[in-house]
XYZ file of C-alpha atoms in Angstrom:
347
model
C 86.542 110.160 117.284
C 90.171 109.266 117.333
C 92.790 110.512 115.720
C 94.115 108.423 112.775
C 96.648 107.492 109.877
C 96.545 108.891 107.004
C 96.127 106.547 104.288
C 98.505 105.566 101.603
C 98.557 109.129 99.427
C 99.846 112.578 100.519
C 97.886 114.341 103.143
C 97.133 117.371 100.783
C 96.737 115.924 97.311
C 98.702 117.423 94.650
C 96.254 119.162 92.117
C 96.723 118.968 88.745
C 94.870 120.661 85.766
C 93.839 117.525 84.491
C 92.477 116.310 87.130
C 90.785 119.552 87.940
C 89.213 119.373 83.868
C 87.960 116.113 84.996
C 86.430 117.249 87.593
C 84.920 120.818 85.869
C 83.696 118.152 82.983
C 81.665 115.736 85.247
C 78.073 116.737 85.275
C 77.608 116.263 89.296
C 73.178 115.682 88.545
C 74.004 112.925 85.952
C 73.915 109.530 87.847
C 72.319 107.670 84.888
C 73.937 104.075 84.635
C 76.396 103.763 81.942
C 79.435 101.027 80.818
C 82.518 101.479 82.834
C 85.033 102.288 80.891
C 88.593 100.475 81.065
C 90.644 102.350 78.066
C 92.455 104.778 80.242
C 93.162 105.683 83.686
C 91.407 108.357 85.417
C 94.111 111.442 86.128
C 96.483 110.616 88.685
C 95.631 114.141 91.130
C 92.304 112.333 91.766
C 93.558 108.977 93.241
C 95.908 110.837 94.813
C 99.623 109.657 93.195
C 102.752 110.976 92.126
C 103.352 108.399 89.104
C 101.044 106.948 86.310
C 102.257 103.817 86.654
C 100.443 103.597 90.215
C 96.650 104.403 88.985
C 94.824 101.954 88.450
C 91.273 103.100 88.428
C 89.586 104.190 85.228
C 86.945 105.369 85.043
C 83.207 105.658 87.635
C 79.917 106.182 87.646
C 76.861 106.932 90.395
C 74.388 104.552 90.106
C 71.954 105.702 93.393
C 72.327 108.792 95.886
C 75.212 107.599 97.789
C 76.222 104.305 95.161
C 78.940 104.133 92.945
C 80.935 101.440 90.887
C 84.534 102.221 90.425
C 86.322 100.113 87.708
C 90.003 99.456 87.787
C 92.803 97.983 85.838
C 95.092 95.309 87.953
C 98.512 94.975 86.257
C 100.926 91.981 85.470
C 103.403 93.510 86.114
C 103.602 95.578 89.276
C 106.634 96.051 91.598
C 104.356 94.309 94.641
C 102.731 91.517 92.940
C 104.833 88.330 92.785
C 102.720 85.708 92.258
C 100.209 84.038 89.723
C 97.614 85.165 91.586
C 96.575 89.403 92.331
C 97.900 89.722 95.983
C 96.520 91.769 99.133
C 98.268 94.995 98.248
C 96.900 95.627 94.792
C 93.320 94.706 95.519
C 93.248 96.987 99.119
C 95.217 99.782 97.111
C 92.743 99.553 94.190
C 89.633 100.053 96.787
C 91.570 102.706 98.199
C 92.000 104.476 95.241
C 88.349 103.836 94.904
C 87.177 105.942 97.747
C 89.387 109.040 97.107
C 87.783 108.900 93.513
C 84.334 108.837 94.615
C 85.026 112.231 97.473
C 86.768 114.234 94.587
C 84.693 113.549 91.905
C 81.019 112.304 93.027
C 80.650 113.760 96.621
C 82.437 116.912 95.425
C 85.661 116.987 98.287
C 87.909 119.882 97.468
C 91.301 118.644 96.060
C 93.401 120.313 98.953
C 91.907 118.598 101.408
C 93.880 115.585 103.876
C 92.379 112.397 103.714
C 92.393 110.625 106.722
C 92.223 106.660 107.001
C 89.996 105.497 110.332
C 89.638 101.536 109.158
C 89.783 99.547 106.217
C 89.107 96.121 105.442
C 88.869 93.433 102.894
C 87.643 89.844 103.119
C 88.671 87.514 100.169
C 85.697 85.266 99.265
C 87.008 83.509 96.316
C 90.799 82.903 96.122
C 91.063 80.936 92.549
C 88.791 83.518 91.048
C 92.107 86.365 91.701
C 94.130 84.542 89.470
C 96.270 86.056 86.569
C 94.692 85.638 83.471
C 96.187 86.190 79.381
C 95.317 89.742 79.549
C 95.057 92.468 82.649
C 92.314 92.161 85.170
C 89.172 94.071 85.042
C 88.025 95.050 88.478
C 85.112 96.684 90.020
C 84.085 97.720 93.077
C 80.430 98.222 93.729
C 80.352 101.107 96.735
C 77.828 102.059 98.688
C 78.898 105.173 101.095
C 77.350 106.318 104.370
C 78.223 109.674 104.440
C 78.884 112.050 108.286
C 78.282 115.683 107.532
C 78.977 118.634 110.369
C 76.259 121.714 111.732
C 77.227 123.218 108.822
C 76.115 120.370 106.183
C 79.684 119.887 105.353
C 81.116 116.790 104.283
C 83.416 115.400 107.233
C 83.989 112.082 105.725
C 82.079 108.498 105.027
C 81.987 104.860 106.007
C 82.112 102.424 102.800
C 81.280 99.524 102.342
C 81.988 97.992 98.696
C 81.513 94.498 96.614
C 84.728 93.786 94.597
C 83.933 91.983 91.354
C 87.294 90.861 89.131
C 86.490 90.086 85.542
C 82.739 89.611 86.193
C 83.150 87.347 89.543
C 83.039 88.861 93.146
C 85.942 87.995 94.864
C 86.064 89.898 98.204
C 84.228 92.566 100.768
C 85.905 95.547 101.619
C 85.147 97.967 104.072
C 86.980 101.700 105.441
C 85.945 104.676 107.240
C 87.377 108.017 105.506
C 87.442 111.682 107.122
C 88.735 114.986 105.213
C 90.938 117.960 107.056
C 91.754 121.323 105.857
C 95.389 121.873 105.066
C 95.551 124.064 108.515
C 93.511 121.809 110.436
C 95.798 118.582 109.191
C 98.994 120.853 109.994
C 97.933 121.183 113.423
C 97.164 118.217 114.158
C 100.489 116.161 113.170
C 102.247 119.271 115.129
C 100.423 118.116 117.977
C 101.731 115.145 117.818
C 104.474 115.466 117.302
C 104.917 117.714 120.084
C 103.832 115.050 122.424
C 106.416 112.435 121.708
C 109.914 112.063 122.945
C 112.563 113.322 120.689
C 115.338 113.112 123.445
C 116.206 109.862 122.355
C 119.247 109.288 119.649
C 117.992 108.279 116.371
C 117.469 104.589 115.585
C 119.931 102.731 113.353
C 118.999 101.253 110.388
C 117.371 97.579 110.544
C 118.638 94.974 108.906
C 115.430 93.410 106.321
C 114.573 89.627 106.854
C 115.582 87.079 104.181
C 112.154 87.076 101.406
C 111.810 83.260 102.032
C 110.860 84.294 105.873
C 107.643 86.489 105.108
C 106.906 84.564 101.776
C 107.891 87.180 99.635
C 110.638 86.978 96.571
C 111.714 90.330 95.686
C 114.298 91.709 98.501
C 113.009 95.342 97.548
C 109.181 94.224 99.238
C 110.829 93.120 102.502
C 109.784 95.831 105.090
C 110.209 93.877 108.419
C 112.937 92.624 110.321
C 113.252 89.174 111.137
C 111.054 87.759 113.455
C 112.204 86.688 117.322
C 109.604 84.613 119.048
C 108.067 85.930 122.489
C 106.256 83.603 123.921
C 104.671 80.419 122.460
C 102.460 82.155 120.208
C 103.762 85.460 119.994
C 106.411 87.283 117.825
C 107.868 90.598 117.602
C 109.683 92.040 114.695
C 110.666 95.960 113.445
C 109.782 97.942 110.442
C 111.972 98.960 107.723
C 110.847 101.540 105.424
C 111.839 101.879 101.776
C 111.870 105.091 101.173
C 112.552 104.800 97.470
C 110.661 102.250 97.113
C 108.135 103.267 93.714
C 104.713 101.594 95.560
C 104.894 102.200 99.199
C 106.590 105.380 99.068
C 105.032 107.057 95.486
C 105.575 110.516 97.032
C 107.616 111.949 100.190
C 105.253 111.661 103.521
C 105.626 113.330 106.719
C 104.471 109.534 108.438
C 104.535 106.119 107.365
C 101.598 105.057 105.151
C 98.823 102.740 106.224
C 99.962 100.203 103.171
C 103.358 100.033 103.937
C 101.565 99.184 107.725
C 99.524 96.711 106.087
C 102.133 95.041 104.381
C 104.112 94.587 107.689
C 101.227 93.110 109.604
C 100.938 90.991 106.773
C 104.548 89.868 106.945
C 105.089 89.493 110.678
C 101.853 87.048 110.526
C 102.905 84.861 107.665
C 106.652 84.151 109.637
C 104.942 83.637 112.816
C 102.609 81.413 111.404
C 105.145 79.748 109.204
C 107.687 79.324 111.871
C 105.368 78.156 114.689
C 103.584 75.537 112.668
C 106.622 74.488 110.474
C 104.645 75.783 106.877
C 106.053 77.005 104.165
C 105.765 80.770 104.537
C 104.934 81.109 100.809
C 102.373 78.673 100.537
C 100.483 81.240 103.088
C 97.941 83.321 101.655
C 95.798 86.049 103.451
C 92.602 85.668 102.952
C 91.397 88.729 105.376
C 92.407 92.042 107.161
C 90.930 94.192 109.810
C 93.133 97.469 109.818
C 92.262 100.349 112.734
C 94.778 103.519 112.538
C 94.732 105.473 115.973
C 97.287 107.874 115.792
C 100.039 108.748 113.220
C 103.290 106.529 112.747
C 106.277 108.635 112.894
C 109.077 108.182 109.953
C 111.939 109.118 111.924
C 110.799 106.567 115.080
C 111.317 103.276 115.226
C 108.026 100.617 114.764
C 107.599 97.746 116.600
C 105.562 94.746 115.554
C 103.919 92.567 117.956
C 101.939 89.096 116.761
C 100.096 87.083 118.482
C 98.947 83.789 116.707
C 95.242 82.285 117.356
C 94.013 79.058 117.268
C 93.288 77.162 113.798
C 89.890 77.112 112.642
C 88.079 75.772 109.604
C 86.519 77.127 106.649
C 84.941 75.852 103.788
C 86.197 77.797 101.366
C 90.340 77.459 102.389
C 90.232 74.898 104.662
C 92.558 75.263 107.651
C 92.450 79.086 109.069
C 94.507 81.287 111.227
C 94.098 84.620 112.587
C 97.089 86.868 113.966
C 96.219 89.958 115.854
C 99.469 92.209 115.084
C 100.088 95.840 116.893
C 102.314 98.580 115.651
C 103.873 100.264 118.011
C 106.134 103.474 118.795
C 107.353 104.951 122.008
C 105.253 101.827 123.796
C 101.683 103.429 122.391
C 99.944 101.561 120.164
C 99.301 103.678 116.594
C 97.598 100.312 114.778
C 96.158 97.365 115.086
C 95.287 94.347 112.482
C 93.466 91.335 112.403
C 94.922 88.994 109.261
C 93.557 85.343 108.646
C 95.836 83.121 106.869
C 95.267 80.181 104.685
C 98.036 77.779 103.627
C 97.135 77.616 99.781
C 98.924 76.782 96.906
């Protein structure tokens, strides 16, 4: 199996005693079906933040031996979401909250262990039905897992696979591939890595962030590439430029930079190509899918490079015209990601 990214939270989740009472209070043989409940979020050590402000899951419940539905809160509000309608980041960080819930608190993963992100994907099937509404969305994400145990009969992690419903109407697939380290296993593996890169090399100035307009974003503070150059007819390269203050991407201090923030930049590098290369409006671009594989760990003190290449158009009944971008992130000329987007031009 390769070695991956971790995934948006803290290798080693921080433990708190509420979190650990919610976990001492859930009777582990009780998967009778019940109502979700949306009053309150669950506690933020078992999603794996630093702030409140970032949970959005509420509450869970196991409906078969390895099925769960997760329920989450989307807010109006949030730093990342800049649009009528509830963008790519909150729904994949929602399902990723989602299956760090369901290890902690259904399939019984110690809190100290590192989750590890393999894959993760999400397919939007209904764009109009992820639009803002008078009052905050109710989500739900109907999992089922598939879980990979060791000789032992210990949990080593899980493929997912889950149905995302917002207010009552499915609206996308998602998909990811989860495995769990020990604190000393995790440590020796990043100093592995580490240890096999090239730190001769002086350190890498700042980047300069594109203009918003470019990757059809608004808020400066969400910018985290570099303006795209065009190589090639159909191909662009950009850099990444990490936030580290910034209250979404970076909730907590990481020792690598975190598959959403990775996300985000495949995301923008493939809405400027596109935009740029077919003369669209880059905010009238909407992605309507991502394919994300992590291979090895992306370094915070090397610099990223983004590489896009643009695909044919195709059609699709639901959106109309699509495009995929296949977009690589790269440091020291190996490959540590790689991400399929389709865009829509939607409005």
């Amino acid at each position: 199996m390769n070695r991956t990214t971790a995934d948006a939270p803290s290798a080693v989740a921080e433990v708190t005693d509420s979190a650990q009472r919610a976990l001492a209070d859930l009777d582990p043989e009780n998967t009778g079906i019940r109502e979700l409940d949306y009053d309150a979020t669950v506690p933020r050590g078992l999603v794996h933040r630093k702030a409140v402000s970032e949970v959005f899951v509420t509450d869970s419940r196991q409906t078969g031996e390895n099925t769960f539905d997760v329920a989450a809160q989307l807010p109006r509000g949030h730093v990342m979401l800049e649009t009528p309608t509830y963008d790519l980041p909150l729904i994949l960080e929602a399902c990723r909250q989602t299956g760090v819930l369901i290890s902690h608190r259904h399939l019984d993963v110690p809190m100290d262990r590192a989750f590890i992100m393999h894959r993760m994907s999400l397919h939007i099937g209904d764009l109009d039905g992820l639009r803002q509404g008078a009052e905050p969305a109710r989500l739900m994400v109907a999992t089922e897992a598939d879980l990979y145990r060791n000789q032992a009969g210990r949990l080593r992690g899980y493929d997912f696979r889950g149905t995302v419903l917002l207010n009552g109407t499915e609206v996308a697939q998602a998909t990811g591939a989860l495995i769990f380290l020990s604190r000393q296993a995790y440590q020796a593996l990043r100093t592995k890595g580490r240890e096999s890169l090239d730190w001769s090399a002086a350190a890498a100035p700042r980047a300069i962030p594109a203009q918003p307009s470019v990757v059809g974003r608004r808020d400066p503070r969400n910018v985290v590439i570099t303006d795209p150059v065009q190589r090639g007819d159909e191909s662009w390269r950009a850099t990444v430029v990490p936030d580290h203050s910034h209250p979404h991407l970076f909730d907590h201090p990481l020792d690598h930079l975190p598959g959403n923030l990775l996300i985000e930049a495949a995301r923008q590098v493939a809405v400027a190509g596109v935009a740029r290369s077919e003369g669209l409006d880059p905010v009238t671009l909407v992605p309507v899918s991502v394919e994300a594989s992590f291979s090895s760990f992306c370094e915070n003190d090397l610099p990223s490079t983004l590489e896009a290449d643009i695909t044919p158009f195709r059609s699709d009944e639901r959106f109309g015209p699509v495009v995929g971008v296949d977009v690589r992130v790269n440091q020291q000329g190996t490959t540590n990601s790689s991400f399929r987007i389709e865009v829509a031009q939607w409005v």
